[in-house]
Coordinates of C-alpha atoms in Angstrom, one line a residue:
Chain A
M180 CA 74.2 -81.6 10.3
L181 CA 76.6 -79.6 8.5
N182 CA 80.0 -78.9 10.2
R183 CA 80.1 -75.8 12.1
E184 CA 83.7 -74.6 11.1
K185 CA 83.5 -74.7 8.0
T186 CA 80.1 -73.3 7.4
E187 CA 81.1 -70.4 9.5
K188 CA 83.9 -69.1 7.5
L189 CA 81.6 -69.6 4.5
S190 CA 80.7 -65.6 2.9
D191 CA 77.0 -65.4 2.0
E192 CA 77.3 -66.0 -1.3
D193 CA 78.7 -68.8 -0.8
L194 CA 76.4 -70.2 1.3
L195 CA 73.2 -69.6 -1.0
N196 CA 75.5 -71.1 -3.9
K197 CA 75.8 -74.1 -2.1
Y198 CA 72.5 -74.6 -1.5
R199 CA 71.2 -73.8 -4.8
D200 CA 74.2 -76.7 -5.7
S201 CA 73.7 -79.2 -3.4
G202 CA 69.6 -78.6 -2.6
D203 CA 70.4 -78.6 0.7
A204 CA 68.7 -75.9 2.4
E205 CA 70.5 -76.3 6.0
Y206 CA 72.5 -73.3 4.0
F207 CA 70.3 -71.0 3.5
G208 CA 69.3 -71.9 7.6
I209 CA 72.5 -70.8 8.8
L210 CA 73.1 -67.9 6.5
Y211 CA 69.6 -66.2 7.8
S212 CA 70.1 -67.0 11.3
R213 CA 73.3 -65.2 10.8
Y214 CA 71.6 -62.2 10.8
I215 CA 68.6 -62.5 13.3
P216 CA 69.9 -60.4 15.8
L217 CA 70.0 -57.0 13.3
L218 CA 66.4 -58.3 11.6
Y219 CA 65.0 -58.6 15.1
G220 CA 67.1 -55.1 16.2
V221 CA 65.1 -53.3 13.7
C222 CA 62.2 -55.0 13.8
L223 CA 62.5 -53.6 17.1
K224 CA 62.2 -50.1 16.0
Y225 CA 59.7 -50.2 13.8
F226 CA 57.1 -52.4 15.7
A227 CA 58.2 -51.2 19.2
D228 CA 57.0 -54.2 20.6
A229 CA 59.0 -58.0 20.9
D230 CA 56.6 -60.3 19.8
K231 CA 55.4 -58.3 17.2
A232 CA 59.1 -58.1 16.1
Q233 CA 59.7 -61.2 16.4
D234 CA 56.6 -62.4 14.4
A235 CA 57.9 -60.1 11.8
V236 CA 61.7 -62.0 11.5
M237 CA 59.9 -65.2 11.1
Q238 CA 57.2 -64.4 8.6
V239 CA 59.8 -62.5 6.6
F240 CA 61.6 -66.1 6.8
E241 CA 58.7 -67.9 5.6
N242 CA 58.2 -65.1 2.7
I243 CA 61.4 -65.7 0.9
F244 CA 62.7 -69.4 2.1
P245 CA 60.7 -70.7 -1.0
K246 CA 62.0 -68.4 -3.6
I247 CA 65.0 -67.6 -2.2
L248 CA 66.8 -69.2 -5.0
Q249 CA 65.0 -67.6 -8.0
Y250 CA 65.7 -63.9 -6.9
D251 CA 68.9 -62.5 -8.0
I252 CA 70.2 -60.9 -5.1
K253 CA 73.7 -59.2 -5.3
T254 CA 74.4 -58.5 -1.7
F255 CA 72.5 -60.5 0.9
R256 CA 73.2 -58.3 3.5
T257 CA 71.6 -55.5 1.8
W258 CA 68.6 -57.3 0.2
I259 CA 68.2 -59.0 3.2
Y260 CA 67.7 -55.6 5.0
S261 CA 65.6 -53.8 2.6
V262 CA 63.5 -56.8 2.6
A263 CA 62.9 -56.6 6.3
K264 CA 62.0 -53.1 6.8
N265 CA 59.6 -52.7 4.0
H266 CA 57.4 -55.9 5.6
C267 CA 57.9 -54.0 8.8
L268 CA 56.4 -50.5 6.9
Q269 CA 53.8 -52.8 4.7
T270 CA 52.5 -54.6 7.7
L271 CA 52.3 -51.2 10.2
R272 CA 50.5 -49.2 6.9
K273 CA 48.2 -52.4 7.2
K274 CA 47.2 -51.8 10.8
K275 CA 47.3 -48.0 10.4
N276 CA 49.6 -47.4 13.0
E277 CA 52.1 -44.4 12.8
I278 CA 55.3 -44.6 10.9
F279 CA 58.1 -43.5 12.5
V280 CA 59.7 -41.6 9.8
D281 CA 63.3 -42.0 10.2
F282 CA 66.6 -39.1 9.4
N283 CA 69.0 -42.0 9.7
S284 CA 70.4 -40.3 6.4
D285 CA 71.9 -37.4 8.0
I286 CA 74.3 -40.0 10.1
M287 CA 75.7 -41.5 6.9
E288 CA 78.5 -38.8 6.1
S289 CA 82.1 -40.2 4.6
D290 CA 84.1 -42.1 6.3
E291 CA 86.4 -39.4 5.2
V292 CA 86.6 -37.6 8.3
L293 CA 86.4 -40.2 10.9
N294 CA 89.2 -41.9 9.2
L295 CA 91.0 -38.6 10.0
L296 CA 90.1 -38.2 13.1
S297 CA 91.0 -42.0 14.8
E298 CA 94.5 -41.6 12.3
E299 CA 97.3 -41.2 15.3
E300 CA 100.0 -39.8 12.7
N301 CA 100.7 -36.3 13.5
G302 CA 102.8 -34.1 10.6
N303 CA 100.2 -35.6 7.6
E304 CA 99.0 -32.4 5.8
R305 CA 95.7 -33.2 6.1
Q306 CA 95.9 -34.2 9.7
A307 CA 97.0 -30.1 10.3
I308 CA 94.0 -29.2 8.5
L309 CA 92.1 -31.4 10.7
K310 CA 92.8 -29.7 13.9
Q311 CA 92.6 -26.2 12.9
C312 CA 88.9 -26.9 12.2
V313 CA 88.1 -28.9 15.2
E314 CA 89.7 -25.9 17.0
K315 CA 87.3 -23.7 15.5
L316 CA 84.4 -26.2 17.4
P317 CA 81.8 -25.2 19.4
A318 CA 83.0 -26.3 23.2
T319 CA 80.3 -28.9 23.2
Q320 CA 80.7 -30.6 19.8
R321 CA 84.1 -30.3 20.2
N322 CA 84.2 -32.1 23.4
T323 CA 82.0 -34.8 22.2
V324 CA 83.7 -35.2 19.1
L325 CA 87.1 -35.9 20.6
L326 CA 85.4 -38.1 23.6
F327 CA 83.8 -40.2 20.4
F328 CA 86.8 -40.3 18.3
V329 CA 89.9 -39.9 19.8
K330 CA 89.1 -41.4 23.3
E331 CA 86.8 -44.1 21.6
M332 CA 84.1 -43.2 24.3
S333 CA 81.1 -45.0 23.7
Y334 CA 77.4 -42.5 24.0
Q335 CA 76.2 -43.5 27.5
D336 CA 80.1 -43.4 28.7
I337 CA 79.9 -39.8 27.5
V338 CA 76.5 -39.2 29.0
D339 CA 77.7 -40.5 32.3
S340 CA 81.2 -38.5 32.2
E341 CA 80.0 -35.1 30.5
G342 CA 76.3 -34.9 32.2
Y343 CA 74.3 -34.3 28.5
T344 CA 71.6 -35.9 27.7
M345 CA 72.0 -39.2 25.0
N346 CA 70.2 -37.1 22.7
Q347 CA 72.7 -34.0 23.1
V348 CA 75.6 -36.2 22.8
K349 CA 74.3 -37.5 19.4
S350 CA 73.7 -34.1 18.1
Y351 CA 76.8 -32.8 19.3
I352 CA 78.4 -35.7 17.5
Q353 CA 76.5 -35.2 14.2
N354 CA 76.9 -31.7 14.2
G355 CA 80.2 -31.7 14.6
K356 CA 81.3 -34.3 11.9
R357 CA 79.1 -32.4 9.2
N358 CA 81.0 -29.1 10.4
L359 CA 84.6 -30.7 10.0
K360 CA 83.7 -31.9 6.9
I361 CA 82.6 -28.8 5.4
C362 CA 85.4 -26.7 7.2
I363 CA 88.4 -29.5 5.6
E364 CA 86.7 -29.5 2.6
K365 CA 86.7 -25.5 2.7
N366 CA 90.9 -25.6 3.4
S367 CA 91.5 -28.7 1.2
Chain B
M1406 CA 80.4 -60.8 19.6
N1407 CA 79.6 -56.8 20.3
L1408 CA 76.5 -57.2 19.1
L1409 CA 74.9 -59.4 21.9
Q1410 CA 76.5 -57.6 24.3
Y1411 CA 74.7 -54.2 23.2
I1412 CA 71.9 -56.4 23.1
K1413 CA 72.2 -57.5 26.7
G1414 CA 72.5 -53.9 27.4
N1415 CA 76.3 -53.3 27.4
R1416 CA 76.6 -49.7 26.5
K1417 CA 80.0 -48.6 27.9
G1418 CA 83.4 -49.2 27.1
K1419 CA 85.6 -49.2 23.7
D1420 CA 83.5 -52.4 22.3
V1421 CA 80.7 -50.2 22.6
N1422 CA 82.2 -47.3 20.9
L1423 CA 83.1 -49.5 17.7
L1424 CA 79.9 -50.7 16.9
E1425 CA 78.2 -47.1 17.5
R1426 CA 80.7 -45.9 14.9
E1427 CA 80.5 -48.7 12.8
A1428 CA 76.2 -47.7 12.6
M1429 CA 77.7 -44.0 11.5
N1430 CA 78.0 -45.8 8.3
D1431 CA 75.5 -48.9 8.4
L1432 CA 71.9 -48.1 8.1
F1433 CA 71.2 -51.8 8.5
L1434 CA 73.0 -51.8 12.2
A1435 CA 71.8 -48.7 13.0
D1436 CA 68.4 -49.5 12.9
A1437 CA 69.3 -52.3 14.6
L1438 CA 70.8 -50.0 17.3
E1439 CA 68.1 -48.1 17.5
G1440 CA 65.1 -51.2 17.9
F1441 CA 67.6 -52.2 20.8
D1442 CA 67.7 -49.1 22.6
K1443 CA 64.0 -48.6 22.7
I1444 CA 63.1 -52.0 23.6
R1445 CA 65.0 -53.1 26.4
S1446 CA 64.4 -56.4 27.5
F1447 CA 66.5 -59.0 28.9
D1448 CA 64.2 -61.2 26.9
H1449 CA 65.7 -60.8 23.2
E1450 CA 68.7 -63.5 23.7
A1451 CA 66.3 -65.7 24.8
R1452 CA 64.0 -64.4 21.6
I1453 CA 67.0 -64.6 19.0
Q1454 CA 67.8 -68.1 20.2
E1455 CA 64.5 -69.6 19.8
M1456 CA 64.4 -67.3 16.1
H1457 CA 67.7 -69.5 15.3
A1458 CA 66.1 -72.8 16.4
R1459 CA 63.3 -72.7 14.5
V1460 CA 65.1 -71.4 11.2
M1461 CA 68.0 -74.6 11.4
N1462 CA 64.7 -76.4 11.8
K1463 CA 62.7 -75.4 9.3
T1464 CA 65.7 -76.0 6.8
K1465 CA 66.7 -79.6 8.1
S1466 CA 68.7 -81.5 5.4
G1467 CA 65.6 -84.1 5.9
N1468 CA 62.7 -81.6 5.5
N1469 CA 63.7 -81.1 1.8
R1470 CA 59.8 -79.9 0.3
I1471 CA 61.0 -80.5 -3.3
I1472 CA 61.2 -84.0 -2.3
R1473 CA 58.4 -84.6 -0.3
Y1474 CA 55.9 -82.8 -2.7
I1475 CA 57.5 -85.9 -5.6
S1476 CA 57.0 -89.0 -2.8
I1477 CA 52.8 -87.8 -2.1
A1478 CA 52.6 -87.5 -6.1
A1479 CA 54.2 -90.4 -6.5
S1480 CA 52.3 -92.4 -4.2
I1481 CA 49.1 -91.1 -5.7
L1482 CA 50.3 -91.7 -8.5
L1483 CA 50.8 -95.7 -8.0
I1484 CA 47.3 -96.0 -6.0
L1485 CA 45.4 -94.7 -9.1
G1486 CA 47.5 -96.6 -11.4
V1487 CA 46.6 -99.8 -9.4
G1488 CA 43.1 -99.1 -9.1
V1489 CA 42.9 -98.3 -12.8
Y1490 CA 44.5 -101.6 -13.3
S1491 CA 42.5 -103.4 -11.0
L1492 CA 38.8 -101.9 -13.0
L1493 CA 40.0 -102.6 -16.3
N1494 CA 40.8 -106.3 -15.2
K1495 CA 37.1 -106.9 -13.7
N1496 CA 36.0 -105.6 -16.8
Q1497 CA 37.4 -107.7 -18.9
S1498 CA 35.8 -110.3 -17.7
H1499 CA 32.4 -109.4 -18.4
E1500 CA 30.0 -110.9 -21.6
N1501 CA 31.1 -109.1 -24.4
K1502 CA 27.2 -109.1 -26.4
N1503 CA 25.7 -107.8 -23.7
P1504 CA 27.9 -104.9 -21.2
D1505 CA 26.1 -103.9 -18.7
K1506 CA 25.7 -99.5 -17.9
T1507 CA 29.4 -99.2 -16.5
E1508 CA 31.0 -101.1 -19.1
S1509 CA 30.2 -99.3 -21.8
S1510 CA 30.4 -95.8 -19.5
L1511 CA 33.7 -96.7 -19.2
Y1512 CA 34.5 -97.0 -22.3
V1513 CA 32.2 -94.1 -23.8
S1514 CA 34.3 -91.9 -22.2
E1515 CA 37.1 -93.6 -23.9
Q1516 CA 36.0 -92.6 -26.8
Q1517 CA 34.4 -89.6 -25.9
M1518 CA 38.3 -88.2 -25.0
T1519 CA 39.6 -89.1 -27.8
E1520 CA 37.2 -87.9 -30.2
N1521 CA 36.9 -84.9 -28.4
K1522 CA 40.6 -84.4 -28.9
E1523 CA 39.7 -83.3 -31.9
S1524 CA 36.5 -81.4 -31.2
A1525 CA 36.5 -78.2 -29.1
P1526 CA 37.0 -79.2 -25.8
D1527 CA 34.1 -79.1 -23.8
T1528 CA 34.5 -78.0 -20.4
L1529 CA 34.2 -81.8 -18.6
Q1530 CA 37.1 -82.7 -20.4
K1531 CA 38.5 -79.6 -19.7
D1532 CA 38.9 -80.0 -15.9
S1533 CA 39.7 -83.5 -15.8
L1534 CA 42.7 -82.7 -18.3
S1535 CA 44.3 -79.6 -16.2
E1536 CA 43.9 -81.6 -12.8
T1537 CA 45.8 -84.7 -14.1
T1538 CA 48.6 -83.7 -16.3
I1539 CA 51.7 -85.7 -13.9
P1540 CA 53.8 -87.3 -16.2
S1541 CA 54.6 -91.5 -15.1
E1542 CA 55.6 -93.8 -17.8
K1543 CA 53.0 -96.3 -16.1
T1544 CA 50.6 -95.1 -18.5
L1545 CA 52.6 -96.9 -21.1
P1546 CA 51.6 -100.6 -20.3
L1547 CA 48.0 -99.4 -19.6
Q1548 CA 47.5 -97.8 -23.1
A1549 CA 48.1 -100.9 -24.7
K1550 CA 45.7 -103.0 -22.8
I1551 CA 42.8 -99.4 -23.4
E1552 CA 43.6 -100.6 -27.0
R1553 CA 43.0 -103.9 -27.2
K1554 CA 39.6 -103.7 -25.3
R1555 CA 38.5 -101.1 -27.6
V1556 CA 38.9 -103.7 -30.4
S1557 CA 36.5 -106.0 -28.9
K1558 CA 34.1 -103.8 -27.5
P1559 CA 30.9 -102.6 -29.4
A1560 CA 30.9 -98.9 -29.8
I1561 CA 28.2 -96.9 -28.6
K1562 CA 26.9 -93.6 -30.0
P1563 CA 27.0 -90.2 -29.2
K1564 CA 24.0 -89.5 -27.6
T1565 CA 24.4 -91.2 -24.4
R1566 CA 27.6 -89.7 -24.1
N1567 CA 26.1 -87.1 -21.3
D1568 CA 24.5 -89.5 -19.6
A1569 CA 26.9 -91.8 -19.4
S1570 CA 29.7 -88.7 -18.1
S1571 CA 28.4 -88.2 -15.1
E1572 CA 28.7 -91.6 -14.0
A1573 CA 32.4 -92.1 -15.8
K1574 CA 34.4 -88.7 -14.2
S1575 CA 35.9 -90.3 -12.1
E1576 CA 37.6 -93.0 -15.0
I1577 CA 37.7 -90.3 -17.3
A1578 CA 40.1 -88.4 -15.3
T1579 CA 42.4 -91.4 -14.2
I1580 CA 42.5 -92.4 -17.8
Q1581 CA 42.8 -89.5 -19.2
A1582 CA 45.5 -89.0 -17.1
N1583 CA 46.9 -91.9 -19.0
E1584 CA 46.2 -90.9 -22.8
V1585 CA 47.3 -87.6 -21.9
T1586 CA 50.8 -87.8 -21.6
M1587 CA 51.0 -90.5 -24.4
P1588 CA 53.7 -89.3 -27.1
D1589 CA 53.3 -88.7 -30.4
S1590 CA 53.5 -92.1 -31.8
T1591 CA 51.4 -94.9 -34.4
P1592 CA 49.2 -96.4 -31.2
L1593 CA 48.1 -92.6 -30.5
V1594 CA 47.1 -91.9 -34.5
E1595 CA 45.1 -95.8 -34.2
D1596 CA 43.0 -94.3 -31.5
K1597 CA 42.1 -91.5 -33.6
A1598 CA 41.5 -93.8 -36.3
F1599 CA 39.4 -95.5 -34.0
A1600 CA 37.6 -92.6 -32.7
M1601 CA 36.6 -91.6 -36.6
F1602 CA 34.5 -94.6 -37.1
P1603 CA 32.0 -94.8 -34.1
E1604 CA 30.0 -97.7 -35.8
R1605 CA 32.9 -99.8 -36.4
D1606 CA 31.7 -102.9 -34.5
T1607 CA 34.8 -105.1 -35.9
I1608 CA 34.0 -108.2 -34.1
D1609 CA 29.9 -107.9 -34.3
E1610 CA 28.3 -110.0 -36.6
K1611 CA 25.2 -107.9 -36.2
D1612 CA 26.8 -105.5 -39.0
S1613 CA 29.0 -106.7 -41.9
K1614 CA 30.2 -103.5 -43.3
T1615 CA 32.2 -102.8 -40.9
L1616 CA 36.0 -101.9 -41.8
P1617 CA 38.3 -104.0 -40.1
V1618 CA 40.1 -100.8 -39.1
I1619 CA 43.1 -102.1 -37.1
R1620 CA 44.5 -103.6 -39.8
T1621 CA 44.3 -101.1 -42.7
V1622 CA 45.3 -98.1 -41.0
N1623 CA 49.2 -99.0 -40.5
R1624 CA 48.6 -99.6 -44.4
K1625 CA 47.0 -97.0 -45.7
V1626 CA 47.5 -93.8 -44.1
R1627 CA 47.8 -90.3 -45.3
R1628 CA 51.1 -88.6 -43.8
G1629 CA 52.4 -85.7 -44.4
I1630 CA 53.6 -82.1 -42.5
I1631 CA 52.2 -79.0 -42.3
T1632 CA 54.3 -75.6 -41.8
D1633 CA 54.7 -72.1 -42.6
V1634 CA 56.4 -70.2 -45.4
A1635 CA 59.3 -70.2 -43.7
N1636 CA 59.6 -74.2 -43.2
N1637 CA 59.1 -73.7 -39.5
P1638 CA 56.5 -76.8 -38.1
L1639 CA 53.2 -75.8 -37.2
A1640 CA 51.8 -77.9 -34.6
G1641 CA 48.1 -79.0 -33.9
A1642 CA 46.8 -77.3 -37.5
S1643 CA 43.9 -79.4 -37.6
V1644 CA 43.3 -81.8 -40.5
M1645 CA 39.9 -83.3 -41.5
Y1646 CA 38.2 -84.7 -44.5
S1647 CA 35.9 -82.2 -46.2
G1648 CA 32.5 -82.3 -44.3
T1649 CA 33.0 -84.7 -41.6
N1650 CA 34.0 -83.3 -38.2
T1651 CA 36.6 -85.8 -37.6
G1652 CA 40.4 -85.8 -38.4
V1653 CA 43.6 -85.2 -36.4
T1654 CA 45.8 -82.9 -35.6
S1655 CA 50.0 -81.7 -36.6
N1656 CA 52.6 -82.8 -33.6
E1657 CA 55.1 -80.7 -33.0
H1658 CA 56.9 -81.4 -35.8
G1659 CA 53.5 -80.6 -38.4
Y1660 CA 53.7 -84.2 -39.2
F1661 CA 50.2 -85.7 -39.4
E1662 CA 48.5 -89.1 -40.4
L1663 CA 44.9 -89.3 -41.5
P1664 CA 43.5 -93.1 -42.0
A1665 CA 42.7 -93.5 -45.7
S1666 CA 39.5 -92.6 -46.8
K1667 CA 37.5 -92.8 -50.0
N1668 CA 36.9 -89.2 -48.9
D1669 CA 39.7 -87.6 -50.5
K1670 CA 39.3 -83.8 -49.7
I1671 CA 41.0 -83.0 -46.9
Q1672 CA 40.5 -79.3 -45.3
I1673 CA 43.5 -78.0 -43.2
A1674 CA 43.1 -75.2 -40.9
F1675 CA 45.3 -73.0 -38.7
V1676 CA 44.5 -70.1 -37.0
G1677 CA 45.8 -67.2 -38.0
Y1678 CA 46.5 -68.9 -41.5
E1679 CA 44.5 -68.9 -44.8
P1680 CA 42.8 -72.9 -45.1
V1681 CA 43.8 -75.0 -47.0
N1682 CA 42.0 -77.4 -49.2
L1683 CA 43.2 -80.2 -51.2
I1684 CA 42.5 -83.5 -52.8
A1685 CA 44.8 -86.4 -51.6
D1686 CA 46.2 -89.1 -54.7
T1687 CA 46.4 -92.4 -54.2
S1688 CA 49.5 -92.3 -53.6
D1689 CA 51.6 -92.4 -50.5
N1690 CA 53.6 -89.9 -50.7
P1691 CA 53.6 -87.6 -48.0
I1692 CA 51.8 -84.5 -48.5
S1693 CA 53.4 -81.0 -48.1
V1694 CA 51.4 -78.2 -46.7
V1695 CA 53.0 -74.7 -46.8
M1696 CA 49.9 -72.5 -45.0
K1697 CA 50.1 -68.7 -45.6
E1698 CA 49.4 -66.5 -42.9
D1699 CA 45.8 -64.7 -42.9
N1700 CA 46.5 -61.5 -41.3
A1701 CA 43.0 -60.0 -42.5
Q1702 CA 41.1 -63.1 -39.8
L1703 CA 42.7 -61.7 -36.5
S1704 CA 41.3 -58.7 -35.1
E1705 CA 43.6 -57.1 -33.4
V1706 CA 42.5 -57.1 -29.6
V1707 CA 44.6 -55.2 -27.0
V1708 CA 44.0 -56.4 -24.2
V1709 CA 44.1 -52.9 -21.0
A1710 CA 44.5 -54.2 -17.9
F1711 CA 42.0 -51.4 -15.9
G1712 CA 42.7 -48.6 -18.7
T1713 CA 46.1 -48.2 -16.7
Q1714 CA 48.1 -48.4 -19.8
K1715 CA 47.4 -47.9 -23.4
K1716 CA 48.5 -48.6 -26.7
E1717 CA 49.8 -45.9 -28.3
S1718 CA 48.8 -46.0 -31.6
A1719 CA 45.4 -48.2 -31.1
V1720 CA 42.1 -46.0 -32.1
G1721 CA 38.9 -46.6 -31.1
A1722 CA 37.3 -47.1 -27.8
I1723 CA 38.2 -48.1 -24.5
T1724 CA 36.2 -50.3 -22.2
T1725 CA 37.1 -50.8 -18.6
V1726 CA 35.3 -53.2 -16.5
P1727 CA 35.2 -52.8 -12.5
P1728 CA 36.8 -55.7 -10.8
S1729 CA 33.5 -57.2 -9.3
S1730 CA 31.8 -58.4 -12.3
L1731 CA 35.0 -60.6 -13.3
A1732 CA 33.8 -63.2 -12.9
V1733 CA 32.7 -65.5 -15.7
P1734 CA 35.1 -65.6 -18.9
S1735 CA 33.7 -64.1 -21.9
S1736 CA 34.6 -66.9 -24.8
S1737 CA 34.9 -64.2 -27.4
L1738 CA 37.9 -61.5 -26.3
A1739 CA 35.8 -59.2 -28.2
N1740 CA 32.6 -60.0 -26.9
E1741 CA 32.5 -56.4 -24.9
S1742 CA 29.7 -56.9 -22.6
A1743 CA 31.1 -60.1 -21.1
G1744 CA 34.0 -58.1 -19.4
S1745 CA 36.0 -60.2 -18.1
I1746 CA 38.9 -57.8 -19.3
A1747 CA 39.2 -54.4 -20.2
V1748 CA 39.4 -55.0 -24.1
Q1749 CA 40.0 -52.2 -26.9
T1750 CA 38.3 -53.2 -29.6
K1751 CA 38.4 -51.4 -33.1
N1752 CA 34.1 -50.2 -32.9
K1753 CA 33.5 -46.8 -32.5
N1754 CA 30.9 -47.1 -30.1
N1755 CA 29.8 -43.4 -27.9
I1756 CA 32.7 -43.7 -25.5
K1757 CA 33.4 -40.3 -23.4
P1758 CA 37.0 -40.0 -22.2
K1759 CA 38.0 -39.7 -18.7
P1760 CA 40.9 -38.9 -17.4
V1761 CA 43.8 -41.7 -17.2
I1762 CA 44.3 -40.4 -13.4
G1763 CA 40.4 -40.4 -12.4
K1764 CA 38.4 -37.6 -12.3
K1765 CA 39.5 -37.0 -8.3
K1766 CA 42.5 -36.4 -9.2
Y1767 CA 42.9 -34.4 -12.3
E1768 CA 40.1 -31.7 -10.4
K1769 CA 43.3 -31.9 -7.5
Y1770 CA 45.6 -31.2 -10.9
L1771 CA 43.9 -28.4 -11.7
K1772 CA 43.5 -26.9 -8.5
E1773 CA 46.9 -27.2 -7.6
N1774 CA 47.9 -25.9 -11.0
I1775 CA 45.5 -22.7 -11.4
V1776 CA 48.0 -19.6 -12.1
A1777 CA 46.2 -16.7 -10.5
L1778 CA 45.3 -13.6 -13.4
K1779 CA 47.6 -11.0 -13.2
S1780 CA 45.8 -8.8 -16.0
D1781 CA 44.3 -5.7 -15.2
D1782 CA 40.6 -7.0 -16.6
C1783 CA 41.2 -10.5 -15.3
K1784 CA 41.7 -10.7 -11.9
K1785 CA 38.6 -9.5 -10.1
K1786 CA 36.9 -11.7 -12.1
K1787 CA 34.9 -14.6 -10.7
G1788 CA 33.6 -17.9 -12.5
K1789 CA 34.0 -20.8 -14.7
V1790 CA 35.6 -21.1 -18.2
R1791 CA 33.8 -23.9 -19.8
L1792 CA 36.3 -26.2 -22.4
K1793 CA 35.3 -28.2 -25.1
F1794 CA 37.5 -31.1 -26.8
S1795 CA 38.5 -33.9 -28.4
I1796 CA 41.1 -36.4 -27.1
D1797 CA 43.5 -37.9 -30.1
E1798 CA 44.8 -41.3 -30.1
R1799 CA 47.5 -40.6 -27.7
G1800 CA 45.0 -39.2 -25.2
R1801 CA 45.8 -35.9 -25.5
P1802 CA 43.9 -33.5 -25.5
T1803 CA 42.8 -31.1 -28.9
N1804 CA 40.7 -29.0 -30.3
I1805 CA 40.0 -27.3 -27.2
R1806 CA 37.9 -24.7 -28.1
V1807 CA 36.3 -22.0 -25.7
E1808 CA 32.4 -22.7 -24.8
K1809 CA 32.1 -20.1 -22.6
S1810 CA 34.5 -17.1 -22.3
L1811 CA 35.2 -15.4 -18.5
C1812 CA 37.9 -13.0 -19.8
P1813 CA 40.8 -13.9 -22.1
E1814 CA 43.5 -14.5 -19.2
A1815 CA 41.0 -17.0 -18.4
D1816 CA 40.7 -18.7 -21.2
K1817 CA 43.9 -19.0 -22.1
E1818 CA 45.2 -20.2 -19.1
A1819 CA 41.8 -22.7 -18.8
I1820 CA 43.6 -23.6 -22.1
R1821 CA 46.7 -24.1 -20.7
L1822 CA 46.1 -26.5 -17.9
I1823 CA 43.9 -29.0 -20.3
E1824 CA 47.0 -29.0 -22.6
Q1825 CA 49.8 -29.8 -20.4
G1826 CA 47.4 -31.7 -18.1
P1827 CA 47.5 -35.4 -17.5
D1828 CA 46.2 -37.9 -20.3
W1829 CA 42.6 -39.1 -20.7
T1830 CA 41.2 -42.3 -21.8
M1831 CA 40.1 -42.8 -25.5
G1832 CA 36.9 -41.9 -26.2
D1833 CA 35.6 -40.2 -29.4
K1834 CA 32.8 -37.9 -27.2
E1835 CA 34.1 -34.9 -26.9
V1836 CA 34.9 -33.6 -23.6
K1837 CA 33.0 -30.5 -21.8
I1838 CA 34.8 -29.1 -18.6
K1839 CA 34.5 -26.6 -16.5
I1840 CA 37.3 -24.5 -14.7
Q1841 CA 36.8 -22.1 -12.3
F1842 CA 38.1 -19.3 -11.2
K1843 CA 38.5 -16.9 -8.3

């Protein structure tokens, strides 16, 4: 049994290297375990079924464990994510279930806006532009953006407090962020 | 941990906000959160713990698969070794003069095995060879024993081979395992030497002309080294006495040793090279053989997997074989009818080219890419344009002619579609195609 304290501090890449060097598979066990919650969540999204999600996570493990040292993995986190996603999609395709296409990519926007919104410094020129742009936002978007980024309320908090639906909250934030980005770029 | 709280159902507070913000930049996290949002359950935590436990169990230190396989393999070898050893010991106590069938079969198999090494391998040998190739040091002492036995046992003529072989199959396998792993050194050459003289009843008084081969092999051996024109050693070249079926093969250094014989004509052959015939002199000097590449011998065979790829400059016909007939391997790659792989040969058969993407997809391409006719005399016309064309070595249509015209614009459009369309498989027959204009 490996020392838990020591292994907790090791990076993903370190764990893989330790496994490679020592041949002790426990290092890989620890590495994979780190990602079990996330992998499970992703599989839950695709299968909408806890049993199937659990099976999928174990199946992915069985698939990659034998050859794990042979793969050329740059970043384990991104790699394991795509492996799991592909596995879920393949399994769904085989069973000819409906695959929900996700448009999550919209959410992935630059950090810049987020950073600006979280900064507390005043007098910064960029901050001034930001303030202007926030004022220009439609009321609901402005409101939600401020609650989320400045007051640090969670989606559920905002739902409870403002009476919007969960989807509304998410879309106000998405659209608000996008509009801010456009406005800031225009004025910079 | 933030995530664990979220999984348990907590959706409020700054920690959750932090997670939600992180998810904006992290697809992995975003997907996972979405999953936990979708399926809320008190189960999740327990399941995660269970998965964790199972993973750790499967990667426990003592569980090393490789070590397990090695120890299983080692114990099998040990058992085999002991089995063979005891069998051989049993045989040693039997009478020389009247060998019973099992004994002789045992030795026939050995001979058969060594003889077959030089001549074309028959499938029996091949199977055994492929199964038992695990190297082991245990083979050496056994090898020595086998050699000694061979000396004292009478050899059996080749025709009994087939009967004995079926009985001795298991023995073949085991002995073969031992034989195969022998490094190329003198004992092996001696074996081959023995194999070459089947009438060699060395100690048997019946045949007085037997050569006491064991003693002479060491003294008179014709040795040499075979290389190509660039001085690279050629391993596996066959070195035989002319007119006989027996000889040796060169080792990884191109080195060979032929036992001396009255026959002094030696034939050396290697696939892809011009054969060498030489007359060995009586001296002991090593023979240096340089083999020239024979480009004419190899007929170029391009293997194309199921017609999806092609060699650009190849000319000829591609035959594709549907997966359903992939049963029997063909002994000759150029033999189309055997059909285990798609082979592009240089024979011109009357092969009709087909669209590489398939007929249906090609038709789809045509439908999707057809441009409506605009010119006055053409736009109201409905009908077909029939074209004829050949396919060149690159799979592109050439020499496109209109066989049946509809109207000038339609003809041009049809030609354009073919010219710019997807590739075709090779073939020398011309293609006729009808394109419908509505």
